[in-house]
């Protein structure tokens, strides 16, 4: 065992792993983190704590992860390269390890431009850091853990033992480079991979085949990303606007049909679409898990953590193994 | 020449850009003109309606401008780069127009020049060369006397060139300009007869001999002596001085040159219906200008080519005709004049009068055995580089030494002689300091540019119909009216008047290269704008971010620096807005705008020259609105102007809006350039719009 | 070359409004090429300031001049006395010029008349593109000649990130993804294999992060010194 984390153990046990996602609030009150953790507890092996996702300021991922841990949910602390240089990153990693955090997912992070995309003002004028990128951060974690050395070469008294993760967008441009991209992360030391949301199962399987040909599925645990659809509009938006995500028309049609079935009744439309969304999610989970080389799923119910319980149960992934 | 007092000779009036032009190749028209008249400058001024300025440019180098405007053989036109596009500019006719429009102006400006030098000059002969020398020397402050054996001044212009081509009033305008400087005139005064050259040399500090070629050559054939056979110059002189001889019913002119044409056409005007010509040359070989031949034929003159005179046939002494022999060839292998005849083929051409017009010579008898030496052929010995004869203070000018040529060539010779004499009297080196004959000139238009130019027919030069003109000695050619002149002047491509880069300001940004519609700029270390490509449109200068581009023919800063005067006083209680209107003068001229006083017109040769800074400056000086009014699509003589300038307007608006000046206050508008009224209505409409928008307060 | 862009007149006005005599000082090299601060634009700004001051009823004397470059003292030597006769020099050079002149002019403020944007090329008339960030340690040989430092919004060394969308960067549809271009280019060059290697964390000490930078070309400096000695020996200084 590299880290003794629950996630690492579940994967090692050969069971399909389940991770979920917990987004911290824009608040100095940690109550919401705890509430969300409660909703997830028992239904996932670990929960990702996002690091100022879409570059919006929220409770830091370390602090929120620590709160989740206190609530009995094992966190996957996310760390983007956007906001910290290698000094801050390593300091945070040591602190996180000292607090008992065991999983870390390395990400480039959304550009600060995104922070002003919706209704928020955000901080598009922020200076981004990108002292190192994802691969390099993965490498730093590995060096700290396995060699007990900082990036600069100085010795650590005690090495932080992290289960190291990285993200992968299998369907992103340029598509034929994506497997190489994955390989670089694996070569850098990624123990597990969480992918961008998958709807186009055929496309995903084709990319997985390439990854398998490179032998990557044996060197890292690939958890397929599932983003729980809530409405037809959301699917359409993701298809058109989210990088690396394409949604087959059939899925969009199913959701739109559900919406139409409700007529003018908005409440009903919402309920019908959510129900259909959960159905789709369960199908996707099965399809992803059936894909050779996949070791689990990463289920993101964005601002809808309450849906996880039902999904995991219905997908036949409950109870979660205790290892 | 580092001499200040010589400048007056060459530079009484200097059009904008005169100095820089001296450092660059001349426009081909200018290079072709023996006096190097700045054609591009004056045609450009005519195009803008600045006629007296054009007159100044012309007369600054040509004291017989009126004459030339009528009879010049215009080598400028033959050299015009428009020849490669369609037809040359009607340069001579435009000159005539500018001069006609400047009649009052020129008369008013005649004045005595001060005789500051304390030295006197005698000029023998008052043809173009003598008049020019006298004019220049008088301008330089010498006390000048002209000696002319004829009763009037003007040389061949007065005594030989027939008045239907050169009305004497025109000649007299030129002569009056010259004489009014305070030149003493002795007419009917023949040197040799009335005073010996040696004595004259004592009377003056310097002498210019400019006696031309005033005698006709004759033929050495049987029967030539006696009545009924005339020589050209005496004949023309008789006509000019109203001693008209009786010619009978049939006149035969021997010769194929321009003088022969004048003789034949003069005979037609003396009531002779049957005028024929006989010459050695074929129609193509004839030395006369094509247009002279055409005009003679129009007037019913017949030409018998390739016959040589053999004998004058007489009966009882009275001329019956001319026996002629067939010509095999006129020129030998080497192109030299060396006629050969087919003696077996002869014929007789009937005639009552035969006029021999085969060339001229001078009467040098008064020089025999004097201080001015003649060579073995009886011609004056002279040095081409100094215009000096063998007597040190006797200089020579004109055809007496150069041989037959044109009036304007005689003018050029007169300038050189005057300058030479002046330098001599100043004790300065002459050689190398006289105006040059040959000037570097701009190459022909590159094919790429020709393809971009619109074909535009030359404005026709109208003549009296042949029936009418043969009955009179009245001038047969009709001048342009203003519209025609503006249109014709608008055809000029402004060669050599275009863009020049200051290498100290150019940072090789390539903007000009991208802007120029004609591919004129080439950018290496700095931009070089190739004059053979440049059409002087002016589009590039306002775009250059380094302000490195200036134009030869106008001051690119002029408009903005004179904006305070253009806008003038602004009444704070005015009800009408003050509008600055940049108006394209193409085909309209500066005089073509008739707009209400609240509209301050800024005539431009093309809106291409309007700079963002000009627009800002108009507002900064108090304009309520700025209109840039271009000529209608299709009439613009340049490419790509509208698009560029509208981007500039966009830029000006962007800047002005930062100062709270609304976009609507700056506008690019279009008016038809063939109708000046359109400009007024476009301006007035714009002014109304601005009035509605409101006047600017501060 | 260095690319600059114009500042709004309001901003400039706020900078200069307290001064009585202002000279707008253009630089006729890089920033002229991008139509931001050459002689022409200096005159334009001066003319705008004149109008603005008269609108505001402020008595201000504004003029403009320019020299070829502001970043070498020889170029502005000939106008420096004239500049010193003003209360404010509004330099339309790049920031280099503003700094450089500030250090040399004495007690007269030099303010920036334009924004200095980046080093760039001119792909077409009127368009300027950032292609190099001057990081001080060039890696273009590893990235197919396309710079991820300047052209990737995240300066990734092992891109692309997940944000690439149809060849565009996640920050906007009008921004090319540098890594997309790098991958394409290296495929075309047949060097795509190189991209399988992870580029390790780099040292940014050669870039701005290492503090203000300075390049010293010793053989040229030596030459300059000896030239100075020569003139000193000649007694002219
Ligand atoms: C019929 C004709 C038509 C022409 N048409 C044209 C034309 O269309 N275009 C054109 O450009 N050119 C034309 N020319 C040519 C032009 O007229 C001459 O080139 C020009 O006149 C030469 O000028 P000059 O000053 O050298 O001599 P001239 O004009 O010949 O002047 C010499 C003067 O000296 C006088 N003189 C001579 N001896 C004495 C003396 N001893 N004492 C005092 N005075 C003396 C003569 O009387 C004469 O007035 C024409 C010439 C002729 C004859
Ligand atoms: S186009 Fe004008 S400038 Fe050019 S050669 Fe003809 S007359 Fe002269
Ligand atoms: S536009 Fe001006 S600075 Fe640019 S290349 Fe042309 S002349 Fe030189
Ligand atoms: S833009 Fe016009 S003036 Fe400038 S170089 Fe070209 S033709 Fe000449």
Short mmCIF file of C-alpha atoms in Angstrom, two decimals, chain B residues 393-668:
data_model
loop_
_atom_site.label_atom_id
_atom_site.label_comp_id
_atom_site.label_asym_id
_atom_site.label_seq_id
_atom_site.Cartn_x
_atom_site.Cartn_y
_atom_site.Cartn_z
CA UNK B 393 32.30 89.12 -73.78
CA UNK B 394 30.23 88.05 -76.77
CA UNK B 395 27.90 85.17 -76.08
CA UNK B 396 25.65 83.28 -78.46
CA UNK B 397 22.16 81.87 -78.19
CA UNK B 398 19.48 80.23 -80.25
CA UNK B 399 19.37 78.77 -83.68
CA UNK B 400 22.22 80.76 -85.03
CA UNK B 401 24.42 78.32 -83.22
CA UNK B 402 22.21 75.35 -82.40
CA UNK B 403 20.74 75.02 -85.88
CA UNK B 404 17.03 74.72 -86.59
CA UNK B 405 14.81 73.55 -83.78
CA UNK B 406 11.87 74.74 -81.77
CA UNK B 407 10.99 77.97 -80.09
CA UNK B 408 11.24 76.41 -76.65
CA UNK B 409 14.67 75.01 -77.44
CA UNK B 410 15.71 78.53 -78.37
CA UNK B 411 14.33 79.69 -75.02
CA UNK B 412 16.45 77.11 -73.22
CA UNK B 413 19.46 78.26 -75.16
CA UNK B 414 18.67 81.85 -74.24
CA UNK B 415 18.58 80.93 -70.54
CA UNK B 416 21.93 79.28 -70.78
CA UNK B 417 23.51 82.15 -72.62
CA UNK B 418 22.15 84.67 -70.13
CA UNK B 419 23.40 82.64 -67.21
CA UNK B 420 26.76 82.22 -68.89
CA UNK B 421 27.13 85.92 -69.48
CA UNK B 422 26.07 86.67 -65.93
CA UNK B 423 28.60 84.24 -64.52
CA UNK B 424 31.23 85.71 -66.79
CA UNK B 425 30.54 89.22 -65.60
CA UNK B 426 30.61 88.00 -62.01
CA UNK B 427 33.97 86.45 -62.68
CA UNK B 428 32.69 82.98 -61.98
CA UNK B 429 33.20 79.61 -63.58
CA UNK B 430 30.68 79.02 -66.34
CA UNK B 431 31.38 75.47 -67.31
CA UNK B 432 29.26 73.04 -65.32
CA UNK B 433 27.12 75.81 -63.89
CA UNK B 434 24.63 76.23 -66.67
CA UNK B 435 21.19 74.58 -66.59
CA UNK B 436 21.55 71.06 -67.88
CA UNK B 437 19.98 69.79 -71.05
CA UNK B 438 19.60 66.20 -70.01
CA UNK B 439 17.80 65.28 -66.83
CA UNK B 440 17.17 61.92 -65.25
CA UNK B 441 13.57 61.05 -65.70
CA UNK B 442 11.06 58.67 -64.25
CA UNK B 443 10.63 55.46 -66.18
CA UNK B 444 7.51 54.63 -68.09
CA UNK B 445 4.55 53.28 -66.15
CA UNK B 446 5.06 49.63 -65.24
CA UNK B 447 2.52 47.32 -66.87
CA UNK B 448 1.09 46.43 -63.48
CA UNK B 449 0.22 50.04 -62.89
CA UNK B 450 -1.13 50.59 -66.39
CA UNK B 451 -3.58 47.78 -65.73
CA UNK B 452 -4.88 49.63 -62.70
CA UNK B 453 -5.52 52.89 -64.46
CA UNK B 454 -8.82 53.79 -66.01
CA UNK B 455 -8.83 54.65 -69.68
CA UNK B 456 -9.91 58.24 -70.05
CA UNK B 457 -10.04 59.89 -73.44
CA UNK B 458 -8.16 63.09 -73.97
CA UNK B 459 -10.38 66.15 -74.18
CA UNK B 460 -10.68 67.01 -77.81
CA UNK B 461 -8.99 70.16 -79.10
CA UNK B 462 -11.50 71.85 -81.33
CA UNK B 463 -10.60 73.61 -84.57
CA UNK B 464 -12.54 75.93 -86.81
CA UNK B 465 -13.88 73.86 -89.71
CA UNK B 466 -11.46 73.86 -92.68
CA UNK B 467 -13.92 75.77 -94.94
CA UNK B 468 -14.07 78.60 -92.48
CA UNK B 469 -10.45 78.73 -91.44
CA UNK B 470 -9.01 78.79 -94.98
CA UNK B 471 -10.71 82.11 -95.62
CA UNK B 472 -8.96 83.88 -92.81
CA UNK B 473 -5.76 84.29 -90.85
CA UNK B 474 -7.72 84.08 -87.64
CA UNK B 475 -6.42 81.56 -85.14
CA UNK B 476 -7.95 78.24 -86.11
CA UNK B 477 -7.79 76.45 -82.77
CA UNK B 478 -10.37 76.86 -80.02
CA UNK B 479 -9.30 76.93 -76.39
CA UNK B 480 -10.69 74.67 -73.68
CA UNK B 481 -13.51 75.90 -71.56
CA UNK B 482 -13.09 75.44 -67.82
CA UNK B 483 -14.88 72.12 -67.60
CA UNK B 484 -12.78 70.70 -70.39
CA UNK B 485 -9.58 72.00 -68.88
CA UNK B 486 -10.37 70.58 -65.45
CA UNK B 487 -11.23 67.27 -66.96
CA UNK B 488 -8.12 67.16 -69.05
CA UNK B 489 -5.86 68.26 -66.20
CA UNK B 490 -7.49 65.57 -64.08
CA UNK B 491 -6.04 62.96 -66.40
CA UNK B 492 -2.50 63.76 -65.31
CA UNK B 493 -0.94 61.06 -63.14
CA UNK B 494 1.15 63.56 -61.24
CA UNK B 495 4.41 61.88 -62.15
CA UNK B 496 7.18 62.80 -59.77
CA UNK B 497 4.78 64.66 -57.49
CA UNK B 498 4.25 61.70 -55.25
CA UNK B 499 5.35 60.23 -52.00
CA UNK B 500 8.84 60.48 -50.53
CA UNK B 501 10.09 58.72 -47.44
CA UNK B 502 12.27 60.35 -44.85
CA UNK B 503 14.67 57.52 -44.00
CA UNK B 504 15.28 59.07 -40.59
CA UNK B 505 11.68 58.55 -39.61
CA UNK B 506 10.79 55.35 -41.40
CA UNK B 507 10.90 52.25 -39.23
CA UNK B 508 10.01 49.92 -42.10
CA UNK B 509 6.63 49.06 -40.68
CA UNK B 510 5.24 48.17 -44.13
CA UNK B 511 2.13 50.25 -43.67
CA UNK B 512 2.71 52.18 -46.88
CA UNK B 513 3.37 48.98 -48.73
CA UNK B 514 0.06 47.63 -47.53
CA UNK B 515 -1.80 50.82 -48.21
CA UNK B 516 -0.53 51.70 -51.67
CA UNK B 517 -2.92 50.60 -54.38
CA UNK B 518 -0.15 50.71 -56.96
CA UNK B 519 2.59 48.71 -55.28
CA UNK B 520 4.89 51.72 -55.23
CA UNK B 521 6.66 51.25 -51.91
CA UNK B 522 9.43 48.72 -51.53
CA UNK B 523 10.62 48.24 -48.01
CA UNK B 524 14.11 47.04 -47.22
CA UNK B 525 15.89 48.78 -44.36
CA UNK B 526 13.48 51.62 -44.91
CA UNK B 527 10.71 52.17 -47.36
CA UNK B 528 11.53 53.47 -50.77
CA UNK B 529 8.63 54.67 -52.84
CA UNK B 530 9.36 54.06 -56.47
CA UNK B 531 8.43 57.11 -58.48
CA UNK B 532 7.65 55.14 -61.61
CA UNK B 533 4.87 53.36 -59.74
CA UNK B 534 3.64 56.18 -57.54
CA UNK B 535 0.53 57.94 -58.76
CA UNK B 536 0.81 60.73 -56.22
CA UNK B 537 -2.58 59.87 -54.82
CA UNK B 538 -1.45 60.71 -51.31
CA UNK B 539 -3.16 57.80 -49.63
CA UNK B 540 -0.08 56.58 -47.83
CA UNK B 541 1.15 59.71 -46.07
CA UNK B 542 -1.67 60.00 -43.51
CA UNK B 543 -1.27 56.32 -42.67
CA UNK B 544 2.43 56.32 -41.90
CA UNK B 545 2.80 55.87 -38.14
CA UNK B 546 6.22 57.48 -38.24
CA UNK B 547 5.04 60.47 -40.24
CA UNK B 548 7.90 59.63 -42.54
CA UNK B 549 6.04 60.20 -45.77
CA UNK B 550 5.77 63.55 -47.37
CA UNK B 551 4.44 64.41 -50.78
CA UNK B 552 6.52 66.22 -53.36
CA UNK B 553 3.62 68.22 -54.67
CA UNK B 554 2.00 69.43 -51.48
CA UNK B 555 2.59 69.96 -47.81
CA UNK B 556 0.96 67.13 -45.88
CA UNK B 557 0.73 69.31 -42.76
CA UNK B 558 -0.68 72.31 -44.47
CA UNK B 559 -4.34 71.71 -43.84
CA UNK B 560 -4.06 71.19 -40.11
CA UNK B 561 -1.63 74.00 -39.62
CA UNK B 562 -3.86 76.46 -41.41
CA UNK B 563 -7.03 75.19 -39.79
CA UNK B 564 -7.40 78.20 -37.47
CA UNK B 565 -7.59 80.42 -40.55
CA UNK B 566 -9.84 78.04 -42.42
CA UNK B 567 -12.36 77.90 -39.60
CA UNK B 568 -11.86 81.53 -38.75
CA UNK B 569 -14.01 83.32 -36.24
CA UNK B 570 -16.93 81.47 -34.79
CA UNK B 571 -19.86 83.48 -33.61
CA UNK B 572 -20.95 82.09 -30.23
CA UNK B 573 -24.51 83.21 -31.02
CA UNK B 574 -24.51 81.71 -34.50
CA UNK B 575 -27.57 79.84 -35.63
CA UNK B 576 -25.90 77.91 -38.41
CA UNK B 577 -23.26 75.34 -37.59
CA UNK B 578 -19.67 75.82 -38.68
CA UNK B 579 -18.89 72.99 -41.05
CA UNK B 580 -15.44 72.04 -42.24
CA UNK B 581 -15.91 70.42 -45.63
CA UNK B 582 -13.05 68.65 -47.32
CA UNK B 583 -14.02 68.71 -50.96
CA UNK B 584 -12.50 66.74 -53.76
CA UNK B 585 -11.63 69.15 -56.56
CA UNK B 586 -11.43 66.48 -59.20
CA UNK B 587 -13.15 67.86 -62.31
CA UNK B 588 -14.48 70.70 -60.23
CA UNK B 589 -11.53 72.81 -59.22
CA UNK B 590 -11.42 75.09 -56.23
CA UNK B 591 -13.78 77.47 -57.97
CA UNK B 592 -16.47 74.85 -58.40
CA UNK B 593 -17.95 75.13 -54.94
CA UNK B 594 -20.73 77.49 -54.26
CA UNK B 595 -21.69 76.94 -50.67
CA UNK B 596 -23.11 79.07 -47.87
CA UNK B 597 -20.60 80.86 -45.70
CA UNK B 598 -21.03 78.66 -42.65
CA UNK B 599 -19.41 75.90 -44.65
CA UNK B 600 -15.66 76.28 -44.65
CA UNK B 601 -14.39 74.54 -47.73
CA UNK B 602 -11.07 72.78 -47.80
CA UNK B 603 -10.38 71.79 -51.38
CA UNK B 604 -8.24 68.68 -51.78
CA UNK B 605 -6.95 66.99 -54.90
CA UNK B 606 -8.44 63.80 -53.53
CA UNK B 607 -9.85 62.95 -50.12
CA UNK B 608 -7.01 60.44 -49.91
CA UNK B 609 -4.92 63.14 -48.28
CA UNK B 610 -7.36 63.85 -45.46
CA UNK B 611 -5.66 62.83 -42.26
CA UNK B 612 -7.28 61.87 -38.96
CA UNK B 613 -5.29 64.77 -37.55
CA UNK B 614 -6.92 67.13 -40.03
CA UNK B 615 -10.34 66.07 -38.84
CA UNK B 616 -9.34 66.44 -35.18
CA UNK B 617 -7.91 69.82 -35.93
CA UNK B 618 -11.15 70.98 -37.52
CA UNK B 619 -13.05 70.14 -34.36
CA UNK B 620 -10.33 71.49 -32.19
CA UNK B 621 -10.62 74.81 -33.99
CA UNK B 622 -14.33 74.93 -33.41
CA UNK B 623 -16.07 73.09 -36.23
CA UNK B 624 -19.52 71.77 -35.39
CA UNK B 625 -19.26 69.12 -38.05
CA UNK B 626 -16.76 67.75 -40.51
CA UNK B 627 -17.73 66.39 -43.90
CA UNK B 628 -15.28 64.65 -46.16
CA UNK B 629 -16.85 64.76 -49.58
CA UNK B 630 -15.48 62.61 -52.28
CA UNK B 631 -16.24 62.44 -55.96
CA UNK B 632 -18.67 59.75 -57.00
CA UNK B 633 -17.61 56.17 -57.51
CA UNK B 634 -16.11 55.68 -60.87
CA UNK B 635 -14.90 59.22 -61.25
CA UNK B 636 -12.16 58.92 -58.63
CA UNK B 637 -8.93 58.72 -60.49
CA UNK B 638 -7.25 56.59 -57.86
CA UNK B 639 -7.91 53.15 -56.49
CA UNK B 640 -9.03 52.16 -53.05
CA UNK B 641 -9.47 55.64 -51.66
CA UNK B 642 -13.02 55.44 -50.31
CA UNK B 643 -12.40 52.37 -48.20
CA UNK B 644 -9.24 53.70 -46.64
CA UNK B 645 -10.63 57.09 -45.90
CA UNK B 646 -13.79 55.68 -44.41
CA UNK B 647 -11.61 53.70 -42.00
CA UNK B 648 -9.92 56.96 -41.11
CA UNK B 649 -13.28 58.54 -40.47
CA UNK B 650 -14.03 55.57 -38.24
CA UNK B 651 -10.84 56.18 -36.34
CA UNK B 652 -11.53 59.88 -36.02
CA UNK B 653 -14.99 59.12 -34.70
CA UNK B 654 -13.58 56.70 -32.18
CA UNK B 655 -11.19 59.34 -30.89
CA UNK B 656 -13.74 62.12 -30.96
CA UNK B 657 -16.30 60.08 -29.11
CA UNK B 658 -13.81 59.84 -26.25
CA UNK B 659 -14.14 63.61 -26.10
CA UNK B 660 -17.91 63.44 -26.20
CA UNK B 661 -18.22 64.46 -29.85
CA UNK B 662 -20.96 62.45 -31.49
CA UNK B 663 -20.22 60.18 -34.44
CA UNK B 664 -22.77 61.93 -36.62
CA UNK B 665 -20.63 65.05 -36.60
CA UNK B 666 -18.06 63.40 -38.81
CA UNK B 667 -19.17 61.98 -42.09
CA UNK B 668 -17.82 60.84 -45.41
#
